[in-house]
Coordinates of C-alpha atoms and ligand atoms in Angstrom, one line a residue:
M1 CA -22.0 -11.2 3.8
P2 CA -19.7 -8.2 3.3
A3 CA -17.1 -7.1 0.9
I4 CA -14.7 -4.8 2.9
V5 CA -12.1 -2.5 1.4
L6 CA -8.9 -1.7 3.3
V7 CA -6.8 1.3 2.2
G8 CA -3.9 3.4 3.4
A9 CA -4.9 6.9 4.4
Q10 CA -1.6 8.6 3.9
W11 CA 1.5 7.9 1.8
G12 CA 1.8 4.2 2.4
D13 CA 3.4 2.0 5.2
E14 CA 0.6 2.8 7.6
G15 CA 0.4 -0.9 8.7
K16 CA -2.1 -2.2 6.2
G17 CA -0.4 -5.6 6.3
K18 CA -0.8 -6.0 10.0
A19 CA -4.5 -4.9 9.8
T20 CA -5.2 -7.3 7.0
D21 CA -3.5 -10.1 8.9
L22 CA -5.5 -9.2 12.0
L23 CA -8.8 -9.6 10.0
G24 CA -7.5 -12.7 8.3
S25 CA -9.2 -15.3 10.4
A26 CA -12.6 -13.5 10.1
V27 CA -12.5 -13.3 6.3
D28 CA -12.6 -16.0 3.6
Y29 CA -10.8 -14.2 0.8
V30 CA -8.1 -11.5 0.8
V31 CA -7.7 -9.8 -2.6
K32 CA -4.8 -7.6 -3.6
F33 CA -6.3 -5.3 -6.2
N34 CA -3.6 -2.8 -7.2
G35 CA 0.2 -2.2 -7.4
G36 CA 2.8 -5.0 -7.4
N37 CA 6.1 -5.6 -5.6
N38 CA 6.5 -1.9 -4.9
A39 CA 4.5 -2.7 -1.8
G40 CA 6.1 -3.9 1.4
H41 CA 4.1 -5.2 4.3
T42 CA 5.7 -6.3 7.5
I43 CA 3.7 -8.7 9.7
V44 CA 4.9 -9.8 13.1
I45 CA 3.3 -12.9 14.6
E46 CA 3.9 -14.0 18.2
Q47 CA 4.6 -17.7 18.5
P48 CA 3.4 -20.0 21.3
D49 CA 6.9 -20.0 22.8
G50 CA 6.9 -16.2 23.1
T51 CA 9.3 -15.5 20.1
R52 CA 8.2 -13.3 17.2
E53 CA 8.2 -14.3 13.6
K54 CA 8.5 -11.5 11.1
Y55 CA 7.3 -11.8 7.5
A56 CA 7.9 -9.2 4.7
L57 CA 5.3 -9.5 1.9
H58 CA 5.5 -7.7 -1.4
L59 CA 3.3 -9.3 -4.0
L60 CA 1.3 -11.8 -2.0
P61 CA -1.9 -10.6 -0.2
S62 CA -1.4 -10.4 3.5
G63 CA -4.1 -13.1 3.9
I64 CA -1.6 -15.7 2.8
L65 CA -0.5 -16.1 6.5
T66 CA -4.0 -17.2 7.5
P67 CA -4.5 -20.9 6.7
T68 CA -8.3 -20.5 6.4
C69 CA -8.2 -17.7 3.9
V70 CA -7.9 -17.7 0.1
P71 CA -5.4 -15.1 -1.1
V72 CA -6.2 -13.6 -4.5
I73 CA -4.1 -11.5 -6.8
G74 CA -6.7 -9.4 -8.7
N75 CA -6.7 -8.2 -12.3
G76 CA -5.6 -4.7 -11.1
V77 CA -2.2 -6.0 -10.0
V78 CA 1.0 -6.0 -12.0
I79 CA 3.1 -9.2 -11.4
D80 CA 6.8 -9.7 -11.5
L81 CA 6.6 -13.5 -11.9
A82 CA 10.2 -14.2 -10.6
V83 CA 9.4 -12.2 -7.5
L84 CA 6.1 -14.0 -7.1
F85 CA 7.7 -17.4 -7.1
E86 CA 10.6 -16.2 -4.9
E87 CA 8.1 -15.0 -2.3
I88 CA 6.1 -18.2 -2.5
D89 CA 9.3 -20.3 -2.1
G90 CA 10.4 -18.2 0.8
L91 CA 7.1 -18.7 2.7
E92 CA 6.9 -22.4 1.9
A93 CA 10.4 -22.8 3.3
R94 CA 9.1 -21.3 6.5
G95 CA 6.2 -23.7 6.6
V96 CA 3.5 -21.3 5.2
D97 CA 1.0 -23.1 2.9
T98 CA 0.6 -21.0 -0.2
S99 CA -1.3 -23.5 -2.3
R100 CA -4.6 -21.7 -2.0
L101 CA -3.3 -18.7 -4.0
L102 CA -5.4 -17.6 -7.0
V103 CA -4.2 -15.3 -9.7
S104 CA -6.4 -13.3 -12.1
A105 CA -6.0 -14.3 -15.8
S106 CA -6.3 -10.6 -16.6
A107 CA -3.6 -9.3 -14.3
H108 CA -0.6 -7.8 -16.2
V109 CA 2.9 -9.1 -15.9
I110 CA 6.0 -6.9 -15.5
P111 CA 8.3 -7.8 -18.4
P112 CA 12.0 -7.4 -17.8
Y113 CA 12.4 -4.4 -20.0
N114 CA 10.0 -2.4 -17.8
R115 CA 12.3 -2.8 -14.8
V116 CA 15.1 -1.4 -16.9
L117 CA 12.9 1.5 -18.2
D118 CA 11.8 2.4 -14.7
K119 CA 15.3 2.8 -13.5
V120 CA 16.7 4.6 -16.5
T121 CA 13.7 7.0 -16.7
E122 CA 14.4 8.0 -13.1
R123 CA 18.0 8.6 -13.8
F124 CA 17.1 10.6 -16.8
L125 CA 14.7 12.8 -14.8
G126 CA 17.5 13.7 -12.3
S127 CA 16.2 16.3 -9.8
R128 CA 12.6 15.8 -11.2
R129 CA 12.6 12.1 -10.4
I130 CA 9.7 10.5 -8.5
G131 CA 11.8 8.3 -6.3
T132 CA 10.1 5.1 -7.6
T133 CA 10.9 1.7 -6.1
G134 CA 12.5 0.7 -9.5
R135 CA 10.3 -2.4 -9.9
G136 CA 8.9 -1.5 -13.3
I137 CA 5.5 -0.5 -11.9
G138 CA 5.0 2.7 -13.8
P139 CA 6.0 1.5 -17.3
T140 CA 3.9 -1.6 -16.9
Y141 CA 0.7 0.4 -16.0
A142 CA 1.6 2.8 -18.9
D143 CA 1.7 -0.3 -21.2
K144 CA -1.7 -1.4 -19.8
M145 CA -3.3 1.9 -20.7
A146 CA -1.5 2.1 -24.0
R147 CA -2.8 -1.4 -24.7
T148 CA 0.6 -2.8 -25.3
G149 CA 0.8 -4.8 -22.0
I150 CA 1.3 -8.5 -21.5
R151 CA -1.3 -10.3 -19.4
V152 CA -1.1 -13.5 -17.4
Q153 CA -3.4 -15.3 -19.9
D154 CA -0.9 -14.5 -22.7
L155 CA 1.6 -16.8 -21.2
F156 CA -0.5 -19.8 -22.2
D157 CA -0.4 -19.1 -25.9
E158 CA 3.1 -18.7 -27.1
G159 CA 2.1 -17.3 -30.5
I160 CA 0.1 -14.5 -28.9
L161 CA 2.8 -13.9 -26.3
R162 CA 5.4 -13.5 -29.0
Q163 CA 3.2 -11.1 -31.0
K164 CA 2.6 -8.9 -28.0
V165 CA 6.3 -8.9 -26.9
E166 CA 7.3 -8.0 -30.5
A167 CA 4.8 -5.2 -30.7
A168 CA 5.9 -3.8 -27.3
L169 CA 9.6 -4.0 -28.2
D170 CA 9.2 -2.3 -31.6
F171 CA 8.6 0.8 -29.6
K172 CA 10.5 0.1 -26.4
N173 CA 13.8 -0.7 -28.1
Q174 CA 13.7 2.6 -29.9
V175 CA 13.3 4.3 -26.5
L176 CA 16.0 2.2 -24.8
A177 CA 18.5 2.6 -27.6
K178 CA 17.9 6.1 -29.0
I179 CA 16.9 8.0 -25.8
Y180 CA 18.6 6.1 -23.0
N181 CA 21.6 4.7 -24.9
R182 CA 20.9 1.2 -23.6
R183 CA 21.1 -2.2 -25.2
A184 CA 18.0 -3.2 -27.3
V185 CA 16.2 -6.2 -25.9
G186 CA 15.7 -9.4 -27.9
V187 CA 12.1 -10.8 -28.4
D188 CA 13.3 -14.4 -27.8
E189 CA 15.0 -13.6 -24.4
V190 CA 11.8 -11.9 -23.1
V191 CA 9.5 -14.6 -24.3
E192 CA 11.8 -17.3 -22.9
E193 CA 12.0 -15.7 -19.5
L194 CA 8.2 -15.2 -19.3
L195 CA 7.5 -18.8 -20.4
T196 CA 9.8 -20.3 -17.7
H197 CA 7.1 -19.4 -15.3
A198 CA 4.0 -20.5 -17.3
D199 CA 3.7 -24.1 -16.1
R200 CA 4.0 -23.2 -12.5
L201 CA 1.6 -20.4 -12.8
R202 CA -1.1 -22.2 -14.7
P203 CA -2.9 -24.0 -11.8
M204 CA -3.2 -20.8 -9.9
V205 CA -4.9 -18.9 -12.7
A206 CA -8.6 -18.3 -12.5
D207 CA -11.5 -16.0 -13.4
T208 CA -11.1 -14.4 -10.0
S209 CA -14.0 -11.9 -10.6
L210 CA -16.3 -14.9 -11.0
V211 CA -14.8 -16.7 -8.0
L212 CA -15.3 -13.6 -5.8
E213 CA -18.9 -13.0 -7.0
R214 CA -19.8 -16.6 -6.2
A215 CA -18.1 -16.3 -2.8
L216 CA -20.2 -13.2 -2.0
D217 CA -23.3 -14.9 -3.2
A218 CA -22.5 -17.8 -0.9
G219 CA -22.3 -15.5 2.1
E220 CA -18.5 -15.4 2.4
T221 CA -16.5 -12.4 3.5
V222 CA -14.1 -10.8 1.0
L223 CA -11.4 -8.3 2.1
L224 CA -9.9 -6.1 -0.7
E225 CA -6.5 -4.9 0.4
A226 CA -4.8 -1.9 -1.2
G227 CA -1.2 -1.5 -1.8
Q228 CA 0.2 2.0 -1.5
A229 CA -2.2 4.7 -0.2
T230 CA -4.6 7.6 -0.9
L231 CA -2.0 10.3 -1.5
L232 CA 0.0 7.9 -3.8
D233 CA -3.2 7.2 -5.9
V234 CA -2.6 8.2 -9.6
D235 CA -5.9 10.2 -9.6
H236 CA -6.3 11.5 -6.1
G237 CA -2.7 11.7 -4.9
T238 CA 0.1 14.3 -5.1
Y239 CA 0.5 13.8 -8.8
P240 CA 3.1 13.3 -10.3
F241 CA 4.7 12.1 -7.1
V242 CA 2.4 9.0 -7.0
T243 CA 2.4 5.4 -8.0
S244 CA 0.7 4.4 -11.2
S245 CA -2.4 2.7 -9.9
N246 CA -5.6 3.5 -8.1
A247 CA -4.9 2.8 -4.4
T248 CA -8.1 4.4 -3.2
A249 CA -11.4 2.5 -2.6
G250 CA -12.6 2.9 -6.1
G251 CA -9.6 0.9 -7.3
A252 CA -10.9 -2.1 -5.3
C253 CA -13.8 -2.5 -7.7
T254 CA -11.9 -2.1 -11.0
G255 CA -8.9 -4.0 -9.7
S256 CA -11.0 -7.1 -8.6
G257 CA -14.1 -7.2 -10.7
I258 CA -16.4 -6.7 -7.6
P259 CA -19.0 -4.0 -8.4
P260 CA -19.4 -0.9 -6.1
T261 CA -22.9 -2.1 -5.0
R262 CA -21.3 -5.0 -3.2
I263 CA -18.9 -3.0 -1.0
D264 CA -20.2 -2.7 2.5
R265 CA -17.3 -1.1 4.5
V266 CA -14.2 0.8 3.9
I267 CA -11.4 0.7 6.5
A268 CA -8.6 3.2 6.3
I269 CA -5.3 2.7 8.1
L270 CA -3.9 5.9 9.5
K271 CA -0.5 6.0 11.2
A272 CA -0.5 8.2 14.3
Y273 CA 2.2 10.4 12.5
S274 CA 3.1 10.7 8.8
T275 CA 5.8 9.1 6.7
R276 CA 6.6 9.2 3.0
V277 CA 9.2 7.4 0.9
G278 CA 10.4 9.0 -2.3
E279 CA 9.9 12.5 -3.6
G280 CA 7.0 14.9 -3.4
P281 CA 5.3 17.4 -1.1
F282 CA 4.8 16.6 2.6
P283 CA 3.7 19.6 4.6
T284 CA 4.2 18.2 8.1
E285 CA 7.7 16.8 7.4
L286 CA 10.2 17.3 10.2
H287 CA 13.9 17.8 9.3
D288 CA 14.9 18.1 13.0
A289 CA 15.6 15.8 15.9
M290 CA 11.8 15.1 16.3
G291 CA 11.8 13.6 12.7
E292 CA 14.8 11.5 13.7
F293 CA 13.0 10.4 16.9
L294 CA 9.9 9.2 14.9
R295 CA 12.2 7.4 12.4
K296 CA 14.1 5.6 15.1
T297 CA 11.2 4.9 17.5
G298 CA 8.9 3.8 14.7
A299 CA 11.7 1.9 12.8
E300 CA 10.8 3.9 9.7
Y301 CA 12.9 2.2 7.0
G302 CA 11.3 0.9 3.8
T303 CA 10.3 -2.8 3.7
T304 CA 10.9 -2.8 0.0
T305 CA 13.9 -0.6 -0.7
G306 CA 15.3 -0.1 2.8
R307 CA 15.2 3.7 2.3
P308 CA 14.8 5.8 5.4
R309 CA 11.3 7.1 5.4
R310 CA 10.7 10.8 5.7
C311 CA 8.8 11.5 9.0
G312 CA 6.5 14.2 10.3
W313 CA 3.4 14.9 12.5
L314 CA 0.0 13.6 11.8
D315 CA -1.9 15.6 9.1
T316 CA -5.6 15.4 9.6
V317 CA -6.3 17.5 6.5
V318 CA -4.9 14.4 4.7
G319 CA -7.0 12.2 7.0
R320 CA -10.2 14.1 6.2
Y321 CA -9.4 13.9 2.5
A322 CA -8.9 10.1 2.8
T323 CA -12.4 9.9 4.5
R324 CA -13.9 11.8 1.5
V325 CA -12.3 10.1 -1.4
N326 CA -12.5 6.5 0.0
G327 CA -15.9 6.8 1.8
V328 CA -14.2 5.6 5.0
T329 CA -16.5 3.9 7.5
D330 CA -13.8 3.0 10.1
F331 CA -10.2 4.1 10.8
V332 CA -7.5 2.0 12.4
I333 CA -4.9 4.3 14.0
T334 CA -1.5 2.5 14.0
K335 CA 1.7 3.1 15.9
L336 CA 0.2 5.1 18.7
D337 CA 2.8 3.6 20.9
V338 CA 5.5 5.4 19.0
L339 CA 4.2 8.8 20.3
T340 CA 4.5 7.7 24.0
G341 CA 6.8 9.9 26.0
L342 CA 6.2 13.2 24.3
E343 CA 5.3 16.3 26.3
K344 CA 3.0 17.6 23.5
V345 CA 1.8 15.9 20.4
P346 CA 1.2 18.4 17.5
V347 CA -1.5 17.5 15.0
C348 CA -2.0 19.4 11.8
V349 CA -5.6 20.6 11.5
A350 CA -5.4 23.0 8.5
Y351 CA -2.9 24.6 6.2
D352 CA -1.8 28.2 5.8
V353 CA -1.1 28.9 2.1
D354 CA 0.2 32.4 1.5
G355 CA -1.8 33.8 4.4
V356 CA -5.0 31.9 3.5
R357 CA -6.3 29.1 5.7
H358 CA -7.2 25.8 4.0
D359 CA -9.3 23.3 6.0
E360 CA -9.4 20.9 3.0
M361 CA -6.7 19.7 0.6
P362 CA -5.9 22.6 -1.7
V363 CA -7.2 21.7 -5.2
N364 CA -4.1 23.2 -6.8
Q365 CA -1.0 21.1 -6.3
S366 CA 1.2 24.2 -6.2
D367 CA -0.7 25.4 -3.1
F368 CA 0.0 22.0 -1.4
H369 CA 3.7 22.4 -2.1
H370 CA 3.6 25.7 -0.3
A371 CA 1.3 24.7 2.6
T372 CA 2.4 25.5 6.1
P373 CA 0.8 23.3 8.7
V374 CA -1.5 24.9 11.4
Y375 CA -1.0 22.7 14.5
E376 CA -3.1 21.9 17.5
E377 CA -0.9 20.7 20.4
L378 CA -2.4 17.8 22.3
D379 CA -1.1 16.7 25.7
G380 CA 1.2 13.6 25.6
W381 CA 1.4 10.6 27.8
W382 CA 4.3 8.7 29.4
E383 CA 2.8 5.3 30.3
D384 CA 3.8 2.2 28.2
I385 CA 0.6 1.4 26.2
S386 CA 1.7 -1.8 24.5
A387 CA -0.2 -4.0 26.9
C388 CA -3.4 -2.1 26.6
R389 CA -6.2 -4.0 24.9
T390 CA -9.3 -1.9 25.7
F391 CA -9.8 1.8 25.1
E392 CA -10.3 2.4 28.8
E393 CA -6.9 1.0 29.6
L394 CA -5.2 3.7 27.5
P395 CA -3.9 6.7 29.4
A396 CA -6.5 9.6 29.5
N397 CA -4.4 11.8 27.1
A398 CA -4.0 8.9 24.6
Q399 CA -7.7 8.5 24.7
A400 CA -8.2 12.2 24.2
Y401 CA -5.8 12.1 21.2
V402 CA -7.8 9.4 19.6
V403 CA -11.1 11.2 20.2
R404 CA -9.7 14.4 18.8
V405 CA -8.4 12.7 15.7
E406 CA -11.7 11.0 15.2
E407 CA -13.4 14.4 15.2
L408 CA -10.9 15.9 12.8
V409 CA -10.9 13.1 10.2
G410 CA -14.7 12.7 10.4
A411 CA -15.1 8.9 10.8
R412 CA -14.9 6.6 13.8
V413 CA -11.7 5.1 15.0
S414 CA -12.5 1.4 15.5
A415 CA -9.0 0.0 16.4
I416 CA -5.7 1.4 17.6
G417 CA -2.3 -0.3 17.1
V418 CA -0.1 -0.3 20.2
G419 CA 2.8 -2.4 18.9
P420 CA 3.8 -4.4 15.8
G421 CA 2.6 -7.7 17.0
R422 CA -0.6 -9.4 15.8
D423 CA -2.2 -9.0 19.2
E424 CA -1.0 -5.5 20.0
I425 CA -4.3 -3.8 19.2
V426 CA -7.0 -2.0 21.0
T427 CA -10.4 -2.8 19.5
R428 CA -13.3 -0.3 20.0
H429 CA -15.8 -1.5 17.3
S430 CA -15.8 -4.6 15.1
L431 CA -14.1 -3.8 11.8
L432 CA -16.5 -6.2 10.1
G433 CA -19.5 -4.0 11.0
G434 CA -22.4 -4.8 13.3
D435 CA -21.6 -2.5 16.2
Ligands
GDP501 P1 2.0 -1.4 5.1 O1 2.9 -1.2 3.8 O2 0.9 -0.4 5.2 O3 1.6 -2.8 5.3 O4 3.0 -1.0 6.3 P2 4.6 -1.5 6.5 O5 4.5 -3.0 6.9 O6 5.4 -1.1 5.3 O7 5.0 -0.6 7.7 C1 4.3 -0.6 8.9 C2 5.4 -1.0 10.0 O8 4.8 -0.7 11.3 C3 5.7 -2.5 10.0 O9 7.0 -2.7 10.4 C4 4.7 -3.1 11.1 O10 5.3 -4.2 11.8 C5 4.7 -1.9 12.1 N1 3.5 -1.7 12.8 C6 2.2 -1.9 12.4 N2 1.3 -1.5 13.4 C7 2.1 -1.1 14.4 C8 1.8 -0.5 15.7 O11 0.6 -0.3 16.1 N3 2.9 -0.2 16.5 C9 4.2 -0.3 16.1 N4 5.2 0.0 16.9 N5 4.5 -0.9 14.9 C10 3.4 -1.2 14.1
IMO502 P1 3.0 0.0 0.7 O1 2.0 -0.9 0.1 C1 5.3 3.7 0.5 C2 6.2 5.2 -3.6 C3 7.6 5.2 -4.0 C4 7.6 6.4 -4.9 C5 6.2 6.4 -5.6 C6 6.2 5.7 -7.0 O2 4.1 -0.7 1.4 O3 2.4 1.1 1.5 P2 6.5 3.2 -7.8 O4 7.6 2.2 -7.7 O5 5.2 2.7 -7.2 O6 6.3 3.7 -9.2 O7 6.9 4.5 -7.0 O8 5.4 5.6 -4.7 N1 5.6 3.9 -3.1 C7 5.4 3.6 -1.8 N2 5.7 4.3 -0.7 N3 4.7 2.5 0.5 C8 4.4 1.8 -0.6 O9 3.7 0.6 -0.6 C9 4.9 2.3 -1.8 N4 4.7 1.9 -3.1 C10 5.2 2.9 -3.9 O10 8.5 5.4 -3.0 O11 7.6 7.6 -4.2
MG503 MG1 4.8 -0.8 3.3

């Protein structure tokens, strides 16, 4: 049975959480393979009495809301332990059973000094800042690559933990005190803080790569869920305005321990327009009333930091790029309902860079900064589409929009989001394959 990867096609917040939750009952394991509590996934579940329950998840895989599914935090994730337990407690208080959660012994933890460093580095950068979420993500991945990181397994050997914290602080305290003029951090306080979580964490910790291999061998279905998205990927995104992990499909293998030969499908989530949080280039960004319309109608405010998201039209050059670097087999277009009521819906099909047309992402980042979108104007629709459940029920112009996007991005559109609710989805093809 399959291993399926689910990624964001744009700059994040495409609706990955909703899509994962939707697949939850059909999959046995949902694995978060990258990022940390920089992610924010909002999931809305209709209750039998007609009310709607809203959940905001950051560190826990979206599969946590499905009682039959085992949620896994993979080795590629960076974990803020206080946030992890806060999130678990918050869900338990609302009646969600989190006891199935597994955490990789090789995942890195975010030590408190990296949260401080993330924030002071941004302040130091001034106008050159990235606009990070300030959660310590970048410094923790930097430590991982520099081989000075702290892993989950280190929490269970105090001697090793102390050695590693000492080694990290030898350097970090120089930076904190001498460059940023901040208080040096004591080894004891860091070790103590990390150890407060050790006993509670221990029963969740596993060799998750082995667990997942056995699950696949036993014919179970594994969904690998990305945080962030293609253009925030540290290798394939708009560097340096990216996050510090691999959010593209390749990251699913390194971040979980599942080899590429076992991946069967790659689902990319594509919002019907574009948004971005933080700094960095964004060719189709709208600074006018239309941008405000998308922000208001789409409720585009960050789940993690509450920042207003920058909004613009759909960019299919980005969509095509996502197809290429992720090997997308199926797209889910989300938030099509937000575009209802527009006379014309512009879609970016190429860029003009200093008079030269680019049909693919410019290889040179400076060209991307100067790219002017070339738009195709599609006809809009006025009908409320939130009750549509089949493709045929969508207005003809909404169908034509989907078909044109499908041509432009170069992979089939298998599902279409028509509202935030779990059931507000039009399905054209099974996301699990087979048709
Ligand atoms: P993620 O980070 O990719 O999981 O996305 P976020 O949860 O940060 O942002 C997506 C937002 O859009 C959430 O508030 C979802 O509830 C909402 N959403 C998802 N799909 C749809 C849809 O098809 N229509 C509408 N109107 N909202 C949607
Ligand atoms: P989900 O999973 C949108 C952005 C930040 C910043 C850059 C680097 O909800 O789609 P970081 O704190 O990761 O070092 O910040 O990446 N960013 C996101 N933008 N959605 C996210 O996650 C994001 N996670 C990080 O705004 O520009
Ligand atoms: Mg989000």
